[in-house]
Tab-separated table of C-alpha atoms in Angstrom:
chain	number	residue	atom	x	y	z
A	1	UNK	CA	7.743	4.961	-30.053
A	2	UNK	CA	5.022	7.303	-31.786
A	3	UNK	CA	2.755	4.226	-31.184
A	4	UNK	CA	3.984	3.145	-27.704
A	5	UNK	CA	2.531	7.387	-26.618
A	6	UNK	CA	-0.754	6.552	-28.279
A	7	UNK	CA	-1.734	3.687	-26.774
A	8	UNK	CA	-0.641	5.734	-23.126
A	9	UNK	CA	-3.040	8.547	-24.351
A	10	UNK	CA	-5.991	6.059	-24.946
A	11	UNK	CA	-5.885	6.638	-28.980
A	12	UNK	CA	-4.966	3.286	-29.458
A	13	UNK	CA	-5.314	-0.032	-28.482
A	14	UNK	CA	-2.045	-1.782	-27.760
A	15	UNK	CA	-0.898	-4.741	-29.772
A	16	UNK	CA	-2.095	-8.398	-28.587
A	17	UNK	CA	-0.308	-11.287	-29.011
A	18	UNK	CA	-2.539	-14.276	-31.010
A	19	UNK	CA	-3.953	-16.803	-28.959
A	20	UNK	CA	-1.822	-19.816	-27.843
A	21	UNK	CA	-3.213	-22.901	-29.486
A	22	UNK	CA	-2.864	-24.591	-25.908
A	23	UNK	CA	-2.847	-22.435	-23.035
A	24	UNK	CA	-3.584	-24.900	-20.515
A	25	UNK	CA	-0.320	-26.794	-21.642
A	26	UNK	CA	1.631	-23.053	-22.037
A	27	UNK	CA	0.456	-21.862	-18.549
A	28	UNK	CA	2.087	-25.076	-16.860
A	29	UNK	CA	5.511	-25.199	-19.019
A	30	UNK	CA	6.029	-21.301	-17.989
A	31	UNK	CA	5.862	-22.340	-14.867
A	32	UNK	CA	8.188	-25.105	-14.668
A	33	UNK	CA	10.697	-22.926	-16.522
A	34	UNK	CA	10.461	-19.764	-14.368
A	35	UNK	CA	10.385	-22.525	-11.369
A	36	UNK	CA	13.361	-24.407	-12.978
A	37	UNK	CA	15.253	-20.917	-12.797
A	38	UNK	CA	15.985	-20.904	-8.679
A	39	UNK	CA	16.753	-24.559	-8.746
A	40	UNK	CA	20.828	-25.053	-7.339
A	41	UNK	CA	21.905	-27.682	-10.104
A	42	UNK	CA	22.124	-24.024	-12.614
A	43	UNK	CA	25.347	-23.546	-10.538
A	44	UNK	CA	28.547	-25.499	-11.839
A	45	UNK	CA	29.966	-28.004	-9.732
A	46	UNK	CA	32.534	-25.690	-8.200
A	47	UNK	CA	30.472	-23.050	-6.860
A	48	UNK	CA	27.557	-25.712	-5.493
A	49	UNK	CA	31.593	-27.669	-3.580
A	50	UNK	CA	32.547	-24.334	-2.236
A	51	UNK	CA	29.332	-23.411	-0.516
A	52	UNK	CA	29.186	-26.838	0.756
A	53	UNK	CA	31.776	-26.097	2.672
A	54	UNK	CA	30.961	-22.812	3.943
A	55	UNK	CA	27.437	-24.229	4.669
A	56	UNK	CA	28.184	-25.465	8.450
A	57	UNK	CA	29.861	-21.948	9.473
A	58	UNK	CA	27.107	-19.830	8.122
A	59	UNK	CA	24.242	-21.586	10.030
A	60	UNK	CA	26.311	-21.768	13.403
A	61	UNK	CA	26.159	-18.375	12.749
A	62	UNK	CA	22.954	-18.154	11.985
A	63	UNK	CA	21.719	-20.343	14.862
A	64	UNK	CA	23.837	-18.315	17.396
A	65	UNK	CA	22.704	-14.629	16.321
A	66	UNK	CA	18.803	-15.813	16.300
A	67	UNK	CA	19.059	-16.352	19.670
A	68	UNK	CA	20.433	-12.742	20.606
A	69	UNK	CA	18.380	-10.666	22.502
A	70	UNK	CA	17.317	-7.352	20.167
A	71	UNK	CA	15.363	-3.491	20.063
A	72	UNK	CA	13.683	-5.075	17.207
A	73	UNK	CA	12.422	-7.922	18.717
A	74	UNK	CA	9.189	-5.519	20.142
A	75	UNK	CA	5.930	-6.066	18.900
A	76	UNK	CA	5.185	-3.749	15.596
A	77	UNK	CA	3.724	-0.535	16.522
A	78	UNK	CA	0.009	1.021	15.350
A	79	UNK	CA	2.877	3.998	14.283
A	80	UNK	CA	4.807	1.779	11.970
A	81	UNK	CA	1.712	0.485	10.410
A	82	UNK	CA	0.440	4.070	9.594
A	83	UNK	CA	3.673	5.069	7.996
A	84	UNK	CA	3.887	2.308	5.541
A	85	UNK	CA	0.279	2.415	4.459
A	86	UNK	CA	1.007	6.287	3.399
A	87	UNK	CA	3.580	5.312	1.308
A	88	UNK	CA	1.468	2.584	-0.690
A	89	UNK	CA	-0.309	3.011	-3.844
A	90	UNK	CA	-2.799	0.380	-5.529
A	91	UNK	CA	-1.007	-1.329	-7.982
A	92	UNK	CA	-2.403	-4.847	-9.405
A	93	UNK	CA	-3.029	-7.560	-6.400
A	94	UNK	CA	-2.078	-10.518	-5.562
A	95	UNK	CA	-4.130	-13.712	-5.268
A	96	UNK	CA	-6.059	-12.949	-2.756
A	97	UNK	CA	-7.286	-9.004	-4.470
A	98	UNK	CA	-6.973	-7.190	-1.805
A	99	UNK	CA	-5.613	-4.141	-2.487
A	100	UNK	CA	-3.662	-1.198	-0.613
A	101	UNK	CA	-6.864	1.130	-0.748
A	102	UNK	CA	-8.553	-1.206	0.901
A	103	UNK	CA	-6.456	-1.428	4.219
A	104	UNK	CA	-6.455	2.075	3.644
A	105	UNK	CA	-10.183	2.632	4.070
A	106	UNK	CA	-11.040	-0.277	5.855
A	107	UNK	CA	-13.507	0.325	9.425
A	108	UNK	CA	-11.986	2.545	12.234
A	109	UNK	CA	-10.643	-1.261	13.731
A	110	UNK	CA	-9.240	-2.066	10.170
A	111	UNK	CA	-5.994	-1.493	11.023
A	112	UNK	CA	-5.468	-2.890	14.273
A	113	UNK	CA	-7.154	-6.027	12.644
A	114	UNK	CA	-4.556	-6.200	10.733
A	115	UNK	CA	-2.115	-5.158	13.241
A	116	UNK	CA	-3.118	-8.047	15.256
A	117	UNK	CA	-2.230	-10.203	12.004
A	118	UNK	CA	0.799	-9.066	11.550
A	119	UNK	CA	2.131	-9.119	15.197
A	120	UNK	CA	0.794	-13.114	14.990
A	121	UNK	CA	2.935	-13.436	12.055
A	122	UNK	CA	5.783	-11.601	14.276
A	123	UNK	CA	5.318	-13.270	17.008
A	124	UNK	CA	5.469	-16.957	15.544
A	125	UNK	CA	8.245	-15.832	13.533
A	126	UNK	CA	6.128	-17.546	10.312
A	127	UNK	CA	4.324	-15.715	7.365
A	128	UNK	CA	0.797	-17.094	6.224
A	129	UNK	CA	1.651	-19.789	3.366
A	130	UNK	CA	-0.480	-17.687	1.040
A	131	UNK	CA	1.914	-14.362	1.221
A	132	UNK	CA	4.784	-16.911	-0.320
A	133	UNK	CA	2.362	-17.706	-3.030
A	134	UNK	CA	3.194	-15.309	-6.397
A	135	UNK	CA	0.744	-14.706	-9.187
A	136	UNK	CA	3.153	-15.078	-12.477
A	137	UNK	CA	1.662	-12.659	-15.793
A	138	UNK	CA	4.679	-13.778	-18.159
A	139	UNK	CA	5.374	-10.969	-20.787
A	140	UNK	CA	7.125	-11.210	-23.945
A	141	UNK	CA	10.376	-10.021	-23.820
A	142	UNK	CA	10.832	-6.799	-27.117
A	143	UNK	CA	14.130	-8.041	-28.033
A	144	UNK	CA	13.465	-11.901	-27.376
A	145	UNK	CA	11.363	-13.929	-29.840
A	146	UNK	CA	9.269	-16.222	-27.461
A	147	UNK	CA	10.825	-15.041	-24.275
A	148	UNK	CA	9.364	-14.144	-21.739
A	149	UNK	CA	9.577	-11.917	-18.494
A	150	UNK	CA	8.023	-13.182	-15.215
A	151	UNK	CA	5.963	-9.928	-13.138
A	152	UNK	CA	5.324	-11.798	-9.775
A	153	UNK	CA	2.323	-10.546	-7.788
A	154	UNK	CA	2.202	-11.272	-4.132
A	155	UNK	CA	-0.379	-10.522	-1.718
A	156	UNK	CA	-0.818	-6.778	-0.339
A	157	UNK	CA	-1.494	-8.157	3.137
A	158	UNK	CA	2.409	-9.563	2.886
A	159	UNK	CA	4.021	-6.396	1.301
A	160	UNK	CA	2.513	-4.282	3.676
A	161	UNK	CA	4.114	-6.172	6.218
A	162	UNK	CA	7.235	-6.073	4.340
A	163	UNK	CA	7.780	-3.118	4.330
A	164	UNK	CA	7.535	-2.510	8.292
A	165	UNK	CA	9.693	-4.747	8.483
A	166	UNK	CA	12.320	-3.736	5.835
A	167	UNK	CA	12.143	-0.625	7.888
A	168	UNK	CA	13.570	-2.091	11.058
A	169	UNK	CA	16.171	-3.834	8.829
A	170	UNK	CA	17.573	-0.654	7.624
A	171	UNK	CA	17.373	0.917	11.214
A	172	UNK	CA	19.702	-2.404	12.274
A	173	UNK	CA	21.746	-2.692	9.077
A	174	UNK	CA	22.740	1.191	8.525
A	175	UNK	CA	24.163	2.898	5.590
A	176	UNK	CA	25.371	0.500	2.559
A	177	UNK	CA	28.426	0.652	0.932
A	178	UNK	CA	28.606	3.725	-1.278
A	179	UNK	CA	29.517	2.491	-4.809
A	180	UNK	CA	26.122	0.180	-4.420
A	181	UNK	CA	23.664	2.668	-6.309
A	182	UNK	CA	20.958	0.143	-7.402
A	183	UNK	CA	17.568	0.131	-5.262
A	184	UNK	CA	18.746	2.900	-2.800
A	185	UNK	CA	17.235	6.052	-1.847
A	186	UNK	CA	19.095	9.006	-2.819
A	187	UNK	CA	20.749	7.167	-5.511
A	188	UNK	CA	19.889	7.038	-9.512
A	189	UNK	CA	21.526	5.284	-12.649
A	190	UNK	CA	22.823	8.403	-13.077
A	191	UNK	CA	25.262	8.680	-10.294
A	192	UNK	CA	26.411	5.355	-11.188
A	193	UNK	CA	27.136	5.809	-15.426
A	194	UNK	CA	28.776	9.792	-13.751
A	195	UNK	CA	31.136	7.790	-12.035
A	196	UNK	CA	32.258	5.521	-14.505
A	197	UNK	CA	32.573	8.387	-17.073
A	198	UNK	CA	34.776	10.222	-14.753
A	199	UNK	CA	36.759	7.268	-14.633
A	200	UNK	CA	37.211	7.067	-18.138
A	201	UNK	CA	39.028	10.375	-18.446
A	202	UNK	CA	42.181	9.284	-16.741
A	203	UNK	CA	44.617	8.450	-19.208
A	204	UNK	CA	44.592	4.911	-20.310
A	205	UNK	CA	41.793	2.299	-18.749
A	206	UNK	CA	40.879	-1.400	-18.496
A	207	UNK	CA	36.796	-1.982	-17.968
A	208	UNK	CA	34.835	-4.709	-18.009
A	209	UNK	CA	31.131	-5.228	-17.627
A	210	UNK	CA	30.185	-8.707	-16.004
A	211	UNK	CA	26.885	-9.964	-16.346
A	212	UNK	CA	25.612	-12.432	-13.899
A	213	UNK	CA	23.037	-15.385	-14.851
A	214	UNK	CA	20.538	-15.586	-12.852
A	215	UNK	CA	20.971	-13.679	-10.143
A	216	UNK	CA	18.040	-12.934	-8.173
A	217	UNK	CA	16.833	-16.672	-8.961
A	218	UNK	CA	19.866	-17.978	-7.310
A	219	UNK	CA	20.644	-16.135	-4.200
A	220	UNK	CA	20.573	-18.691	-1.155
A	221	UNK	CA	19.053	-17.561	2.475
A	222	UNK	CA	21.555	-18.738	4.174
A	223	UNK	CA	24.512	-16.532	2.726
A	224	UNK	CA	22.238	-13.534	2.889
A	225	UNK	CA	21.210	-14.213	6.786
A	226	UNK	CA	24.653	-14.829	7.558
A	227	UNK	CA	25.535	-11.613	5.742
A	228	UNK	CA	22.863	-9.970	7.908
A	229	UNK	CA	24.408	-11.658	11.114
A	230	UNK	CA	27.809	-10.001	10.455
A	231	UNK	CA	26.324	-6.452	10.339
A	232	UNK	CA	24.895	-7.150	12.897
A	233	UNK	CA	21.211	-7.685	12.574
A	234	UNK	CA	19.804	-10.579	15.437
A	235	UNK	CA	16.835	-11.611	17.056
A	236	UNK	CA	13.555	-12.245	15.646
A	237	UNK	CA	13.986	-10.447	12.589
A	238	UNK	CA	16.538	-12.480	11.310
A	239	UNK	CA	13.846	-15.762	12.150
A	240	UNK	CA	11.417	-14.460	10.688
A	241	UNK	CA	13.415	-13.714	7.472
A	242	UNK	CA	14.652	-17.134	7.154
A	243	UNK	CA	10.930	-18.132	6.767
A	244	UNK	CA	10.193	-15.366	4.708
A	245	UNK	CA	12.796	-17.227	2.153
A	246	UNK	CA	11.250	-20.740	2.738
A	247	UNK	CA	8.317	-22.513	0.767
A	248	UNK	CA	7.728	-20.196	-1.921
A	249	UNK	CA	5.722	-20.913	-4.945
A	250	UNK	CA	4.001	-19.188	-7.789
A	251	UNK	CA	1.969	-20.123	-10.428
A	252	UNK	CA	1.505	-18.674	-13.890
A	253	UNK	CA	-1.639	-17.035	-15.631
A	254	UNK	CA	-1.525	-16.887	-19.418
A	255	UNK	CA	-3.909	-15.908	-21.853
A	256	UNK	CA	-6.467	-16.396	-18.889
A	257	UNK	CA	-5.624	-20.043	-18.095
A	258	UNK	CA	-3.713	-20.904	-14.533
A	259	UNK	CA	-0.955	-23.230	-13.778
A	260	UNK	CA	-0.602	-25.528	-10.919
A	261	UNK	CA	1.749	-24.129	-8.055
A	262	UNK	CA	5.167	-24.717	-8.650
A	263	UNK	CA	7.948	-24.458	-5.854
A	264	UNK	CA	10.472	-22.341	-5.900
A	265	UNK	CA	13.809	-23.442	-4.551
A	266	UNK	CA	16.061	-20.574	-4.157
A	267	UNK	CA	16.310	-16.698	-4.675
A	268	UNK	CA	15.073	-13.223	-3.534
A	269	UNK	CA	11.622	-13.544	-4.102
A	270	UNK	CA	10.741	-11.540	-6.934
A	271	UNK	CA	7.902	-8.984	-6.567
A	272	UNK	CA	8.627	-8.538	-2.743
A	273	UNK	CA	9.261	-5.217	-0.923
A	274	UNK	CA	12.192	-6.959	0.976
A	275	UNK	CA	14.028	-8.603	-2.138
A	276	UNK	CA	15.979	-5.879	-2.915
A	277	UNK	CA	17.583	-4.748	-0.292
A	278	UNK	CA	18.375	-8.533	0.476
A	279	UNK	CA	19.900	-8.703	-2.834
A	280	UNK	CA	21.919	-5.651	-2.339
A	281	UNK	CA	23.383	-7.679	0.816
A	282	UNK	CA	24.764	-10.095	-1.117
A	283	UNK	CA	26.212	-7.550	-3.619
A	284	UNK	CA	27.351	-4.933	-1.142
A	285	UNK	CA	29.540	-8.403	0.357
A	286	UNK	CA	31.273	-8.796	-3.398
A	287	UNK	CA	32.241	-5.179	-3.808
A	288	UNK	CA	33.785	-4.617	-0.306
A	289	UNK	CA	36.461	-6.950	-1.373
A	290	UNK	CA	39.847	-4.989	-1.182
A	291	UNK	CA	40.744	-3.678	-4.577
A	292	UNK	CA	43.651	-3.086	-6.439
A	293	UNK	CA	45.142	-0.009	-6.437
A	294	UNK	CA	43.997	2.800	-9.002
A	295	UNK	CA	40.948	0.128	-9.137
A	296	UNK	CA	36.917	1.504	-8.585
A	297	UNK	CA	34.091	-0.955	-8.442
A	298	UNK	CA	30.537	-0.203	-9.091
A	299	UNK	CA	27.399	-2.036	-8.926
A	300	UNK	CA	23.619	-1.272	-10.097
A	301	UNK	CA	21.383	-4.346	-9.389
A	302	UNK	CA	23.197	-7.416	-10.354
A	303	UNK	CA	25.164	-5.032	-13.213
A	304	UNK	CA	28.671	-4.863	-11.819
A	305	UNK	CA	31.499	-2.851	-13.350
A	306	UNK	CA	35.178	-2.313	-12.770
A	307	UNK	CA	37.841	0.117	-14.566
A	308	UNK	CA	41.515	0.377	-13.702
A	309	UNK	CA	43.915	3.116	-14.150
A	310	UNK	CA	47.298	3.892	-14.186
A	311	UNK	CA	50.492	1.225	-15.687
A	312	UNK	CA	49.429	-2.419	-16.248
A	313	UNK	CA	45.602	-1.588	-15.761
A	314	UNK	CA	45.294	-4.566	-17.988
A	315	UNK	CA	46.911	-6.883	-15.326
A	316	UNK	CA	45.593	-5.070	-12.250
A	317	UNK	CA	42.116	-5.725	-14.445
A	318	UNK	CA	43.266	-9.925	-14.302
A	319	UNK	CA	43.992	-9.941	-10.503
A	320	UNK	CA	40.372	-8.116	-10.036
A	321	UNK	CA	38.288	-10.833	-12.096
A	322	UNK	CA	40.232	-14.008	-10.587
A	323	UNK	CA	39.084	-12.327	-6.884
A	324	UNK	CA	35.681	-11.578	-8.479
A	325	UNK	CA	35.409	-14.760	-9.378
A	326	UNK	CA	36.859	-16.522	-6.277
A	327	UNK	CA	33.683	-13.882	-4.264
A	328	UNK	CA	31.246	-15.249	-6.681
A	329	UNK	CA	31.935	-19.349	-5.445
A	330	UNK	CA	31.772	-18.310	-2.257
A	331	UNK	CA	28.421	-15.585	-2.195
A	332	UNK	CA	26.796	-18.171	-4.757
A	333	UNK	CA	26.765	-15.843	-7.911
A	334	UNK	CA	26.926	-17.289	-11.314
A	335	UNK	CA	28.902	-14.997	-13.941
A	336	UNK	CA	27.675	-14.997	-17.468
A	337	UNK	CA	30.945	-15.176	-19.207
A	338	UNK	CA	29.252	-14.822	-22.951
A	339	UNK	CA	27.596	-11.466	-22.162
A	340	UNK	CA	30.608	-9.760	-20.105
A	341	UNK	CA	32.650	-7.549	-21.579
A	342	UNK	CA	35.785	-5.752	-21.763
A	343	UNK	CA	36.910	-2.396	-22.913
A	344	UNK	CA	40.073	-0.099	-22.960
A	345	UNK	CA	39.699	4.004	-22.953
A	346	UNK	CA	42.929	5.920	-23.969
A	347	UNK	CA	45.008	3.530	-26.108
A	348	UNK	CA	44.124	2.270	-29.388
A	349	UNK	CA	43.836	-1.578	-28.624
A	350	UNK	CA	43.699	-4.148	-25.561
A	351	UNK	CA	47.188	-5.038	-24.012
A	352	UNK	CA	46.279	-8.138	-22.998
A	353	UNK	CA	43.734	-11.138	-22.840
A	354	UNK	CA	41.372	-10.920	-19.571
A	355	UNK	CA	39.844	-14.478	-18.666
A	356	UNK	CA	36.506	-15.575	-16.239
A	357	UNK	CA	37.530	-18.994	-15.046
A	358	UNK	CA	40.111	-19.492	-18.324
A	359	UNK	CA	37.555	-18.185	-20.346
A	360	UNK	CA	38.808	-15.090	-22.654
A	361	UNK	CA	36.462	-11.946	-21.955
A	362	UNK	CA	35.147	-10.393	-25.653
A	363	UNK	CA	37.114	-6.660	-26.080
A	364	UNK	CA	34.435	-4.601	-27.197
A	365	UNK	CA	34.386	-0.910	-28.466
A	366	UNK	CA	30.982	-0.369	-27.554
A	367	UNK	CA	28.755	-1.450	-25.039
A	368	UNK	CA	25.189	-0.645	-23.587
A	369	UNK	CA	25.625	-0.095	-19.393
A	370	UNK	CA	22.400	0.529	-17.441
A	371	UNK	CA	20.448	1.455	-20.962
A	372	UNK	CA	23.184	3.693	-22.107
């Protein structure tokens, strides 16, 4: 840690990784990894049959509602543009290095230059191929020898759009559900861990911690639009979205050589100002499900976490993960069985086994939720 402050001071320099004896062939296999990531065969056979099914339903819908007349179908305003580019500092660029500060201080016809681009964009209902394009800086993961984290950089040009338009999607969506605490305003990990702790002082409890493989990687455009659809979001937005989700790519820069671009199948794209509240869509769906009773859900990003109180919280805790699970097929969520968890507060031991898909959940007596 005492290291970690000097090198934020300037005292030191931080630690470098040795040279990769091959970085041309390194650059290109991190990219077919992180690219492998979002491709559908990571889903088992039974999730990839159920959403089959649902497939023809969701884009009726999602036909039907795009051709609904709605207030956010107007052109974007000089008044939108000025609010987002307040709220935007530099941070490092995309491909094409344009930065924030420079739309900021661009000529006095800057920004309708670029308000013109936008509304193009808007109009056509498309994005410019090169805002799907990411810039991938893979860094090593601290507790994962030769792992390594993907930081996607996208263009400014597209996240400045983004966010105008993430805007009118919160205008046409409304509030979210109020045990969803992760990438809100107003809400911190906080609220979520004070929530579960005040659970946990109820006499005896069943909770489990369910990790999910994957997630942002996996999420489909079609379930999310269709989720969108049902709250009632329409119109041009919700075309211009579904390209927003098509045709996106990234390639990888390591040790300062450059991958070819790889496609990206599926997911949120990573980096972008409209990923997670998209995400949050698809998670706000799982934990509306009805519950049990004495039962309280909570999710923070893709963490999700249930405790049940009260006689047979053990078996309440069963019928909770089988409808979990049974969500998960149909919202295309993959649990990670090996790194959920289960644990009991007030009594000495576990009651009962708790299975994912006839797989026994691990009892734990300790467990790290949201860093804690």
């Amino acid at each position: 840690m005492w290291r970690q402050l000097q090198v934020i001071a300037g005292n030191l320099q931080p630690i470098r990784p040795p040279p990769h004896p091959d970085t041309a062939r390194e650059a290109q296999r991190l990219a077919s990894s992180f690219a492998t990531r979002t491709c559908t065969f990571n889903l088992p056979n039974e999730t990839n049959d159920r959403l089959t099914e649902l497939l023809p339903a969701r884009y009726d819908q999602i036909d039907r509602t795009c051709e609904e007349q709605s207030n956010s179908n107007t052109p974007l305003s000089h008044l939108e543009l000025r609010r987002v580019l307040k709220m935007s500092g530099d941070t490092s660029s995309g491909a094409d290095r344009i930065t924030y500060s420079m739309i900021n201080n661009a000529a006095s016809d800057g920004p309708s230059s670029v308000l013109t681009l936008f509304n193009a964009s808007w109009e056509a209902c498309k994005l410019p191929s090169k805002w799907k394009e990411a810039t991938i800086i893979p860094i090593p993961k601290p507790k994962d020898l030769g792992g390594m984290r993907p930081i996607f950089l996208l263009s400014y040009m597209g996240k400045t759009m983004e966010r105008i338009v993430l805007n009118r999607l919160r205008w046409a969506v409304g509030p979210l559900h109020q045990d969803l605490f992760g990438y809100r305003r107003g809400t911190e990990t906080a609220e979520c861990l004070s929530n579960l702790l005040c659970g946990t002082i109820c006499g005896d409890i069943a909770a489990a911690f369910l990790d999910f493989e994957k997630a942002f990687e996996l999420a489909i455009c079609p379930v999310v639009l269709s989720l969108l659809a049902l709250k009632g979001v329409c119109g041009r937005i919700l075309i211009w979205l579904k390209d927003f989700f098509s045709c996106r790519a990234g390639r990888v820069v390591f040790q300062g050589q450059m991958s070819h671009l790889h496609q990206h199948e599926n997911g949120t794209p990573q980096g972008g100002i409209l990923s997670t509240f998209l995400f949050n869509i698809l998670m706000e769906d799982l934990i509306c499900n009805p519950l049990p009773p004495s039962t309280k859900l909570l999710c923070h990003a893709d963490d999700l976490a249930f405790y049940c109180t009260g006689p047979a919280h053990v078996q309440r805790a069963q019928i909770l993960l089988i409808d979990i699970t049974t969500k998960c097929r149909e919202l295309r969520l993959k649990l990670n069985v090996a790194k959920s968890k289960a644990m009991v507060f007030g009594c000495d031991a576990q009651c009962a086994q708790l299975y994912i898909l006839d797989t026994p959940l691990s009892w734990v007596t300790l467990h790290q939720y949201l860093g804690l």
